[in-house]
Amino acid sequence: MIRINHLSKGYVRGGQAIPVLLDIELDVAAGEFIALMGPSGSGKSTLLNLIAGIDQPSAGRIEIGGVDIARLSEGELADWRAANVGFIFQFYNLLPVLSAFDNVELPLLLTGLSARERHQRVAQVLNLVGLNDRADHYPNELSGGQQQRVAIARALVTDPALIVADEPTGDLDRATGEEVLSLLDQLVHELGKTIVMVTHDPKAAEYATHTLHLDKGNLVEQAAHAA
């Protein structure tokens, strides 16, 4: 699903080159749930953004589903993201003026689906995350856990093969966070989704099939979890 070869990423600030990722090698099979851990500044979010096609590498290959996304133009990359990647963020990123239903429907407005098809898709994913009865509620009428479930439904509505999650439980209490992680686990084992999740929480990482550790831009450890 994901094949990364000799991946490096750096920035130039004030005329000085600042390396962030150094010669990363990584293979992720379809249907795996990867937890990406490491100290602040280790390059976790940068690697996640590269895998999601939000950023582009300084060198190397990122092959997702057989497509080398490092070679795509900005327009091609935007189209690829819309068709292949679902995004889940720590702070939900829901639009407060839209209902849960309308927030989930947003990614579908960029597709050629009819209104009826869009509504069917939205109803299906809201049912999957257990929020059909909250479809007409606005974000400020929902708990943090419910808002994150709406965000997960929005990530799923285009049926992407890859889901990237940046600290998805970071703003939730432990019990609610475990509910969200159980839902992500369900997406992997029942729907075959591939998930790459950045987290600082070792308990959250336990839900993953593999944990990767980054330190100072280097991939220093890969650990497989018991089934």
XYZ file of C-alpha atoms in Angstrom, residues 43-118:
76
model
C 9.456 14.626 12.000
C 6.220 12.702 12.707
C 3.801 15.266 11.315
C 6.104 15.962 8.361
C 6.127 12.262 7.443
C 2.352 12.075 7.857
C 1.888 15.095 5.575
C 4.163 13.570 2.951
C 2.257 10.273 2.998
C -1.020 12.197 2.681
C 0.230 14.233 -0.255
C -0.084 17.522 1.634
C 3.646 18.178 1.278
C 6.280 16.946 -1.164
C 9.715 15.478 -0.378
C 13.090 17.024 -1.048
C 14.295 13.630 -2.344
C 13.134 10.045 -2.633
C 9.976 8.162 -3.597
C 6.569 7.870 -1.955
C 4.512 5.222 -3.685
C 0.902 4.897 -2.512
C -1.179 2.196 -4.138
C 1.298 2.021 -7.001
C 1.369 5.793 -7.634
C 4.580 7.747 -7.011
C 2.927 10.827 -5.546
C 6.271 12.663 -5.323
C 6.109 13.026 -9.115
C 2.599 14.470 -9.303
C 1.912 18.129 -10.059
C 0.018 20.230 -7.504
C -3.229 19.786 -9.440
C -2.720 16.040 -9.856
C -1.854 15.745 -6.178
C -5.042 17.546 -5.139
C -7.126 15.181 -7.272
C -5.253 12.186 -5.880
C -5.834 13.289 -2.262
C -9.545 13.807 -2.848
C -9.926 10.283 -4.246
C -7.574 8.337 -2.007
C -7.042 9.920 1.420
C -9.302 10.590 4.409
C -8.096 13.066 7.050
C -8.763 13.006 10.811
C -7.418 15.841 12.964
C -6.997 16.405 16.704
C -9.405 19.347 16.800
C -12.001 17.873 14.399
C -11.972 20.839 11.923
C -15.764 20.810 11.596
C -17.495 23.901 10.230
C -19.610 25.282 13.093
C -22.326 26.678 10.778
C -23.016 23.266 9.226
C -24.851 20.300 10.693
C -23.114 16.959 11.198
C -24.742 15.723 7.982
C -23.539 18.727 5.974
C -20.006 18.526 7.406
C -19.756 14.887 6.327
C -21.166 15.665 2.887
C -18.564 18.369 2.125
C -15.938 16.131 0.431
C -18.621 14.682 -1.846
C -19.479 18.109 -3.260
C -16.258 17.882 -5.270
C -17.385 14.643 -6.924
C -19.865 13.950 -9.702
C -22.308 12.151 -7.416
C -25.965 13.122 -7.509
C -27.638 14.595 -4.417
C -29.374 11.266 -3.801
C -26.090 9.346 -4.003
C -24.399 11.836 -1.686
